[in-house]
Amino acid sequence: MSFSVNRRLFMHTMSTALAVGALSSVPKRASAKSDELRVAFAGGNFGQAVSDAYVKPFEAATGIKVTQITQDLDVAPIAAMVKAKSVTVDVVLLSQVSAFTLAKNDNLEKIDYSIYNSGELGAIEQYCKQPYGFGCWIYSMNLCINGSKFPAGKPKPNSWANFWDVKNFPGVRALRTGQYGSLGPFEEALIADGVNPNAVYPMDIDRVFASLDKIKPHIRKWWLNGSEILQIMRDNVADMVQAYDGRAQSLIDAGQQIEIVRNQGKLAWDNWIIPRGAPNLENAQKFIEFSSHAERQAAFSQLFALAPSNRNAYKLIPEEVARKLATHPDYLPGSYFINVDWYAQVGPDGLSNSERLIQRWNEWILK
């Protein structure tokens, strides 16, 4: 079964790869032989799935001992390590916007695609094969609702306009913080204000915050990471939330009354990246290549509902699992992709759009 993502939706991401490819290459260093590797990614049930599907099988296959660092690292601490020539981690999981920012500033090693199996590499979605990072899964940010609050037969919110409509859809709300400048509620604010999902870029930042002004008094929690949103949904802290589809699906699988609204979902993917100067470069390249295998991606998708980037993985995934994944063809027509290029564009003031959003958010949230 083929679940190739609609090419038109990805046209804007292709220029990202070309732009980064044009950057000056980091010279290849000789990496001392080692049987160690340090990999950083988030914890919780997501982290356990990463460990079970990738880390433990990699250790078994290679004999390389992997130290798991279960914390969220982002642009600033990684850039600081590289600048200080004191890199203590070999592989980090980052959003594509963060990875692009680090690559643009020459903070990452290039991915060595020459070591990849040609059959596996040819089945990987093109947008996940970036020069600076490799994406082995795709996810979406969705409106999710508490099923007990909106039972069958009662009107349910099914759009971001409904989320913003506190009169007709009363209830407690939660949104992701915008303090990192990407994956915040920016596109959602525009869509709620009437912008077509396929026309949100370039984003009108003034209009974004004017829309956020309207919903701000009704937000109980601005959540920061996946573990936090899990707690919010599991403990019924909010009736409707902006959430990662994989986190929400894990609770649904555990019997929670949560529903994922696939309409107007924001699609994105994470990247495995290697900080420049990583002490175990060769092993880092091997680990990331290992994550490209269809068998490993299929195993991961069945442990945690994130869509594989390797199309061949779908041949190994049961239909009932495939329907939980963001790139199922039934969901794609109502979804849109985050535009990495727009976030990375630098204006006359020297700030990227991502940096501009961070600055604006930090001022706005304190008002």
Short mmCIF file of C-alpha atoms in Angstrom, two decimals:
data_model
loop_
_atom_site.label_atom_id
_atom_site.label_comp_id
_atom_site.label_asym_id
_atom_site.label_seq_id
_atom_site.Cartn_x
_atom_site.Cartn_y
_atom_site.Cartn_z
CA MET A 1 0.00 0.00 0.00
CA SER A 2 1.51 3.35 -1.05
CA PHE A 3 0.95 6.48 0.99
CA SER A 4 3.12 8.92 -0.98
CA VAL A 5 2.41 12.47 0.17
CA ASN A 6 0.84 14.84 -2.34
CA ARG A 7 3.72 16.46 -4.20
CA ARG A 8 1.99 19.80 -4.61
CA LEU A 9 1.79 20.24 -0.86
CA PHE A 10 5.56 19.88 -0.65
CA MET A 11 6.73 22.19 -3.42
CA HIS A 12 7.62 24.90 -0.93
CA THR A 13 9.85 22.55 1.08
CA MET A 14 12.08 21.65 -1.86
CA SER A 15 13.76 25.03 -1.94
CA THR A 16 14.79 24.48 1.67
CA ALA A 17 16.94 21.52 0.69
CA LEU A 18 18.49 23.46 -2.19
CA ALA A 19 19.21 26.45 0.01
CA VAL A 20 20.92 24.41 2.69
CA GLY A 21 22.79 22.39 0.07
CA ALA A 22 24.30 25.62 -1.20
CA LEU A 23 25.87 26.31 2.18
CA SER A 24 29.59 25.72 2.48
CA SER A 25 30.23 22.11 3.37
CA VAL A 26 31.83 21.19 6.65
CA PRO A 27 35.08 19.34 5.89
CA LYS A 28 34.97 15.66 6.80
CA ARG A 29 36.86 14.88 9.99
CA ALA A 30 38.41 11.61 10.88
CA SER A 31 36.38 10.13 13.69
CA ALA A 32 38.19 7.97 16.21
CA LYS A 33 36.89 4.43 16.39
CA SER A 34 34.42 4.18 19.22
CA ASP A 35 31.78 1.86 20.57
CA GLU A 36 29.74 4.68 22.12
CA LEU A 37 26.98 7.04 21.05
CA ARG A 38 24.98 9.74 22.86
CA VAL A 39 21.50 10.43 21.49
CA ALA A 40 19.11 13.12 22.78
CA PHE A 41 15.33 12.94 22.40
CA ALA A 42 12.22 13.56 24.50
CA GLY A 43 11.06 11.10 27.14
CA GLY A 44 7.72 9.61 28.14
CA ASN A 45 5.92 7.04 26.02
CA PHE A 46 7.37 8.67 22.90
CA GLY A 47 10.91 8.23 24.17
CA GLN A 48 10.20 4.62 25.08
CA ALA A 49 9.00 3.95 21.53
CA VAL A 50 12.16 5.53 20.08
CA SER A 51 14.24 3.36 22.37
CA ASP A 52 12.39 0.15 21.54
CA ALA A 53 12.16 0.68 17.77
CA TYR A 54 15.56 2.27 17.10
CA VAL A 55 18.01 2.43 19.98
CA LYS A 56 17.89 -1.14 21.32
CA PRO A 57 17.87 -2.79 17.86
CA PHE A 58 20.77 -0.54 16.82
CA GLU A 59 22.77 -1.63 19.85
CA ALA A 60 22.01 -5.28 19.09
CA ALA A 61 22.96 -4.93 15.42
CA THR A 62 26.18 -2.95 15.89
CA GLY A 63 27.46 -3.54 19.42
CA ILE A 64 27.58 0.23 19.91
CA LYS A 65 26.45 1.33 23.37
CA VAL A 66 23.91 4.15 23.19
CA THR A 67 23.45 6.59 26.05
CA GLN A 68 19.94 8.03 25.88
CA ILE A 69 19.62 11.66 26.93
CA THR A 70 15.90 12.16 27.43
CA GLN A 71 15.61 15.91 27.32
CA ASP A 72 14.57 18.50 24.76
CA LEU A 73 17.59 20.32 23.31
CA ASP A 74 16.99 23.19 20.93
CA VAL A 75 18.92 25.75 18.91
CA ALA A 76 20.57 27.82 21.65
CA PRO A 77 22.24 25.08 23.74
CA ILE A 78 23.40 23.19 20.66
CA ALA A 79 24.87 26.31 19.07
CA ALA A 80 26.57 27.15 22.36
CA MET A 81 28.19 23.71 22.55
CA VAL A 82 29.46 23.99 18.99
CA LYS A 83 30.83 27.50 19.53
CA ALA A 84 32.63 26.40 22.70
CA LYS A 85 34.01 23.31 20.92
CA SER A 86 32.57 21.26 23.78
CA VAL A 87 29.94 19.06 22.13
CA THR A 88 28.72 16.37 24.51
CA VAL A 89 26.01 14.79 22.38
CA ASP A 90 26.24 13.02 19.02
CA VAL A 91 22.67 12.91 17.69
CA VAL A 92 19.74 15.17 18.56
CA LEU A 93 16.10 15.06 17.53
CA LEU A 94 14.86 18.50 16.42
CA SER A 95 12.02 20.09 14.50
CA GLN A 96 12.86 20.89 10.89
CA VAL A 97 12.76 24.64 11.57
CA SER A 98 15.31 24.32 14.39
CA ALA A 99 17.48 22.06 12.26
CA PHE A 100 17.39 24.54 9.38
CA THR A 101 18.38 27.39 11.72
CA LEU A 102 21.36 25.47 13.06
CA ALA A 103 22.44 24.40 9.57
CA LYS A 104 22.22 27.95 8.27
CA ASN A 105 24.69 29.03 10.95
CA ASP A 106 27.10 26.17 10.21
CA ASN A 107 26.42 24.30 13.44
CA LEU A 108 25.70 20.86 11.97
CA GLU A 109 27.54 18.01 10.30
CA LYS A 110 26.23 17.02 6.88
CA ILE A 111 24.40 13.72 6.68
CA ASP A 112 26.45 11.11 4.84
CA TYR A 113 23.88 9.60 2.48
CA SER A 114 26.61 7.61 0.70
CA ILE A 115 26.36 4.91 3.39
CA TYR A 116 22.59 4.41 2.93
CA ASN A 117 21.05 1.38 1.28
CA SER A 118 19.88 2.58 -2.13
CA GLY A 119 16.59 0.69 -1.88
CA GLU A 120 15.77 2.28 1.46
CA LEU A 121 16.93 5.75 0.45
CA GLY A 122 14.92 5.71 -2.77
CA ALA A 123 11.71 5.08 -0.82
CA ILE A 124 12.25 8.01 1.58
CA GLU A 125 10.11 11.09 0.98
CA GLN A 126 12.37 13.72 -0.61
CA TYR A 127 11.67 16.45 1.94
CA CYS A 128 12.99 14.21 4.73
CA LYS A 129 16.40 13.82 3.04
CA GLN A 130 17.88 17.18 3.93
CA PRO A 131 21.63 17.84 3.75
CA TYR A 132 21.66 18.86 7.44
CA GLY A 133 19.26 16.30 8.91
CA PHE A 134 17.21 13.20 8.26
CA GLY A 135 13.49 12.86 8.98
CA CYS A 136 12.22 9.39 9.79
CA TRP A 137 8.66 10.28 10.74
CA ILE A 138 5.92 12.80 9.95
CA TYR A 139 3.34 14.11 12.39
CA SER A 140 0.64 16.73 12.64
CA MET A 141 -0.53 19.36 15.10
CA ASN A 142 -4.28 19.03 15.48
CA LEU A 143 -7.28 20.26 17.33
CA CYS A 144 -8.10 17.50 19.84
CA ILE A 145 -11.25 17.38 21.94
CA ASN A 146 -12.40 15.69 25.12
CA GLY A 147 -15.01 13.16 23.99
CA SER A 148 -16.81 13.23 27.34
CA LYS A 149 -17.25 17.00 27.03
CA PHE A 150 -18.56 16.70 23.46
CA PRO A 151 -20.43 13.36 23.34
CA ALA A 152 -22.14 11.86 20.31
CA GLY A 153 -25.17 13.85 19.20
CA LYS A 154 -23.78 17.13 20.55
CA PRO A 155 -22.12 19.74 18.27
CA LYS A 156 -18.36 19.27 18.25
CA PRO A 157 -15.63 21.72 17.30
CA ASN A 158 -14.07 20.63 14.00
CA SER A 159 -12.05 23.68 12.95
CA TRP A 160 -9.82 26.35 14.46
CA ALA A 161 -12.63 28.85 13.98
CA ASN A 162 -14.68 26.63 16.32
CA PHE A 163 -11.81 26.59 18.83
CA TRP A 164 -11.82 30.39 18.82
CA ASP A 165 -15.66 30.44 19.11
CA VAL A 166 -16.05 30.47 22.89
CA LYS A 167 -19.75 31.33 22.70
CA ASN A 168 -20.96 28.34 20.70
CA PHE A 169 -18.26 25.97 21.95
CA PRO A 170 -17.66 26.80 25.63
CA GLY A 171 -14.97 24.94 27.51
CA VAL A 172 -11.43 25.07 28.83
CA ARG A 173 -8.72 25.46 26.18
CA ALA A 174 -4.98 24.86 25.85
CA LEU A 175 -2.54 25.90 23.13
CA ARG A 176 1.16 25.35 22.55
CA THR A 177 3.42 28.19 23.57
CA GLY A 178 4.96 30.25 20.79
CA GLN A 179 8.18 30.94 22.66
CA TYR A 180 10.27 28.85 20.26
CA GLY A 181 9.04 30.63 17.15
CA SER A 182 7.77 27.53 15.35
CA LEU A 183 5.01 24.99 15.93
CA GLY A 184 3.26 27.60 18.02
CA PRO A 185 -0.38 28.56 17.41
CA PHE A 186 0.47 31.04 14.67
CA GLU A 187 -0.99 29.36 11.60
CA GLU A 188 -3.98 28.28 13.68
CA ALA A 189 -4.63 31.91 14.68
CA LEU A 190 -4.78 32.97 11.04
CA ILE A 191 -6.99 30.04 10.02
CA ALA A 192 -9.36 30.86 12.88
CA ASP A 193 -9.48 34.41 11.53
CA GLY A 194 -10.63 33.18 8.12
CA VAL A 195 -7.40 32.57 6.21
CA ASN A 196 -7.40 29.48 3.98
CA PRO A 197 -4.89 26.89 5.33
CA ASN A 198 -3.14 26.81 1.95
CA ALA A 199 -2.71 30.59 2.00
CA VAL A 200 -1.30 31.23 5.48
CA TYR A 201 2.21 31.98 4.14
CA PRO A 202 3.66 34.51 4.17
CA MET A 203 2.13 35.01 7.60
CA ASP A 204 0.80 38.41 8.58
CA ILE A 205 2.32 38.60 12.06
CA ASP A 206 0.19 41.55 13.14
CA ARG A 207 -2.94 39.62 12.16
CA VAL A 208 -1.63 36.53 14.00
CA PHE A 209 -1.40 38.39 17.29
CA ALA A 210 -4.65 40.25 16.78
CA SER A 211 -6.32 36.86 16.51
CA LEU A 212 -4.42 35.51 19.53
CA ASP A 213 -5.63 38.54 21.51
CA LYS A 214 -9.17 37.21 21.11
CA ILE A 215 -8.47 33.74 22.47
CA LYS A 216 -5.82 34.59 25.08
CA PRO A 217 -8.26 35.16 28.00
CA HIS A 218 -9.74 31.70 27.43
CA ILE A 219 -6.47 29.71 27.44
CA ARG A 220 -5.85 27.91 30.72
CA LYS A 221 -2.47 26.53 29.71
CA TRP A 222 0.20 27.39 27.14
CA TRP A 223 1.95 24.02 27.01
CA LEU A 224 5.63 23.55 26.24
CA ASN A 225 6.36 19.92 25.31
CA GLY A 226 4.78 16.61 24.44
CA SER A 227 4.87 15.21 27.96
CA GLU A 228 3.04 18.26 29.24
CA ILE A 229 0.26 17.98 26.66
CA LEU A 230 -0.10 14.31 27.57
CA GLN A 231 -0.81 15.27 31.17
CA ILE A 232 -3.28 17.98 30.12
CA MET A 233 -5.29 15.52 28.02
CA ARG A 234 -4.99 12.58 30.38
CA ASP A 235 -6.08 14.57 33.45
CA ASN A 236 -8.91 16.43 31.64
CA VAL A 237 -7.27 19.79 32.34
CA ALA A 238 -8.73 21.14 29.07
CA ASP A 239 -11.76 20.33 26.92
CA MET A 240 -10.07 21.18 23.63
CA VAL A 241 -6.36 21.46 22.91
CA GLN A 242 -3.79 21.91 20.18
CA ALA A 243 -1.79 18.68 20.33
CA TYR A 244 0.59 16.38 18.51
CA ASP A 245 -1.45 13.66 16.87
CA GLY A 246 0.88 10.92 18.08
CA ARG A 247 0.59 11.98 21.71
CA ALA A 248 -3.19 12.15 21.47
CA GLN A 249 -3.37 8.77 19.72
CA SER A 250 -1.35 7.13 22.49
CA LEU A 251 -4.02 8.19 24.98
CA ILE A 252 -6.82 7.04 22.68
CA ASP A 253 -5.12 3.65 22.45
CA ALA A 254 -5.03 3.58 26.26
CA GLY A 255 -8.81 4.10 26.42
CA GLN A 256 -9.03 7.86 26.94
CA GLN A 257 -12.07 9.63 25.44
CA ILE A 258 -10.10 11.91 23.14
CA GLU A 259 -10.84 12.68 19.50
CA ILE A 260 -8.38 13.98 16.92
CA VAL A 261 -9.81 16.48 14.44
CA ARG A 262 -7.88 15.81 11.23
CA ASN A 263 -9.36 18.84 9.49
CA GLN A 264 -6.83 21.71 9.28
CA GLY A 265 -3.99 19.64 10.71
CA LYS A 266 -0.51 21.18 10.46
CA LEU A 267 1.95 18.61 9.10
CA ALA A 268 5.61 18.62 10.08
CA TRP A 269 8.52 16.24 10.54
CA ASP A 270 11.42 15.91 12.92
CA ASN A 271 15.07 15.60 12.00
CA TRP A 272 17.91 13.59 13.43
CA ILE A 273 20.85 16.01 13.37
CA ILE A 274 24.54 15.81 14.30
CA PRO A 275 26.07 18.85 16.03
CA ARG A 276 29.32 19.96 14.38
CA GLY A 277 32.18 18.48 16.37
CA ALA A 278 30.20 15.50 17.70
CA PRO A 279 32.69 13.18 19.39
CA ASN A 280 31.31 9.98 17.82
CA LEU A 281 30.60 11.15 14.29
CA GLU A 282 30.90 7.81 12.52
CA ASN A 283 28.52 6.10 14.95
CA ALA A 284 26.10 9.02 14.67
CA GLN A 285 25.96 8.58 10.91
CA LYS A 286 25.37 4.84 11.34
CA PHE A 287 22.50 5.40 13.78
CA ILE A 288 20.71 7.86 11.54
CA GLU A 289 21.12 5.53 8.56
CA PHE A 290 19.66 2.72 10.67
CA SER A 291 16.57 4.85 11.30
CA SER A 292 15.88 4.96 7.55
CA HIS A 293 15.10 1.24 7.34
CA ALA A 294 11.49 0.42 6.50
CA GLU A 295 11.39 -2.35 9.10
CA ARG A 296 12.47 -0.01 11.90
CA GLN A 297 10.08 2.75 10.87
CA ALA A 298 7.18 0.30 10.66
CA ALA A 299 8.02 -0.98 14.14
CA PHE A 300 8.08 2.57 15.48
CA SER A 301 4.74 3.53 13.87
CA GLN A 302 3.11 0.55 15.57
CA LEU A 303 4.52 1.62 18.94
CA PHE A 304 3.77 5.33 18.54
CA ALA A 305 1.43 6.72 15.90
CA LEU A 306 3.79 8.80 13.76
CA ALA A 307 3.84 8.31 9.99
CA PRO A 308 6.99 6.81 8.44
CA SER A 309 9.05 8.72 5.89
CA ASN A 310 9.99 5.46 4.15
CA ARG A 311 7.05 4.52 1.90
CA ASN A 312 8.01 0.86 2.04
CA ALA A 313 7.24 0.85 5.77
CA TYR A 314 3.53 1.03 4.97
CA LYS A 315 3.77 -2.45 3.44
CA LEU A 316 4.56 -3.69 6.95
CA ILE A 317 1.91 -1.66 8.79
CA PRO A 318 -1.63 -3.03 9.32
CA GLU A 319 -4.48 -0.91 7.93
CA GLU A 320 -5.90 -0.25 11.40
CA VAL A 321 -2.57 1.32 12.38
CA ALA A 322 -2.15 3.18 9.07
CA ARG A 323 -5.42 5.01 9.70
CA LYS A 324 -3.92 6.50 12.84
CA LEU A 325 -1.11 8.18 10.91
CA ALA A 326 -0.97 11.78 9.71
CA THR A 327 -0.16 10.98 6.07
CA HIS A 328 -3.06 8.59 5.51
CA PRO A 329 -4.58 9.68 2.17
CA ASP A 330 -7.96 10.31 3.79
CA TYR A 331 -6.41 13.09 5.90
CA LEU A 332 -4.07 14.80 3.44
CA PRO A 333 -6.69 16.86 1.54
CA GLY A 334 -7.65 18.68 4.75
CA SER A 335 -4.08 19.17 5.96
CA TYR A 336 -1.28 21.60 5.15
CA PHE A 337 2.51 21.62 5.67
CA ILE A 338 4.53 23.99 7.77
CA ASN A 339 6.65 26.22 5.53
CA VAL A 340 10.25 25.97 6.74
CA ASP A 341 11.45 28.52 4.20
CA TRP A 342 9.18 31.25 5.54
CA TYR A 343 10.35 30.74 9.13
CA ALA A 344 13.99 30.96 8.04
CA GLN A 345 13.66 34.05 5.83
CA VAL A 346 15.64 37.02 7.15
CA GLY A 347 14.27 40.56 6.89
CA PRO A 348 16.03 43.93 6.57
CA ASP A 349 16.38 44.04 10.36
CA GLY A 350 18.56 40.93 10.31
CA LEU A 351 15.98 38.80 12.09
CA SER A 352 14.46 35.65 10.68
CA ASN A 353 10.70 35.30 10.80
CA SER A 354 11.16 32.69 13.50
CA GLU A 355 13.24 35.09 15.61
CA ARG A 356 10.71 37.83 14.97
CA LEU A 357 7.90 35.61 16.24
CA ILE A 358 9.89 34.75 19.37
CA GLN A 359 10.50 38.43 20.08
CA ARG A 360 6.87 39.34 19.48
CA TRP A 361 5.60 36.41 21.56
CA ASN A 362 7.78 37.26 24.57
CA GLU A 363 6.43 40.80 24.58
CA TRP A 364 2.82 39.72 23.96
CA ILE A 365 2.55 36.96 26.57
CA LEU A 366 3.52 39.36 29.39
CA LYS A 367 0.77 41.86 28.59
#
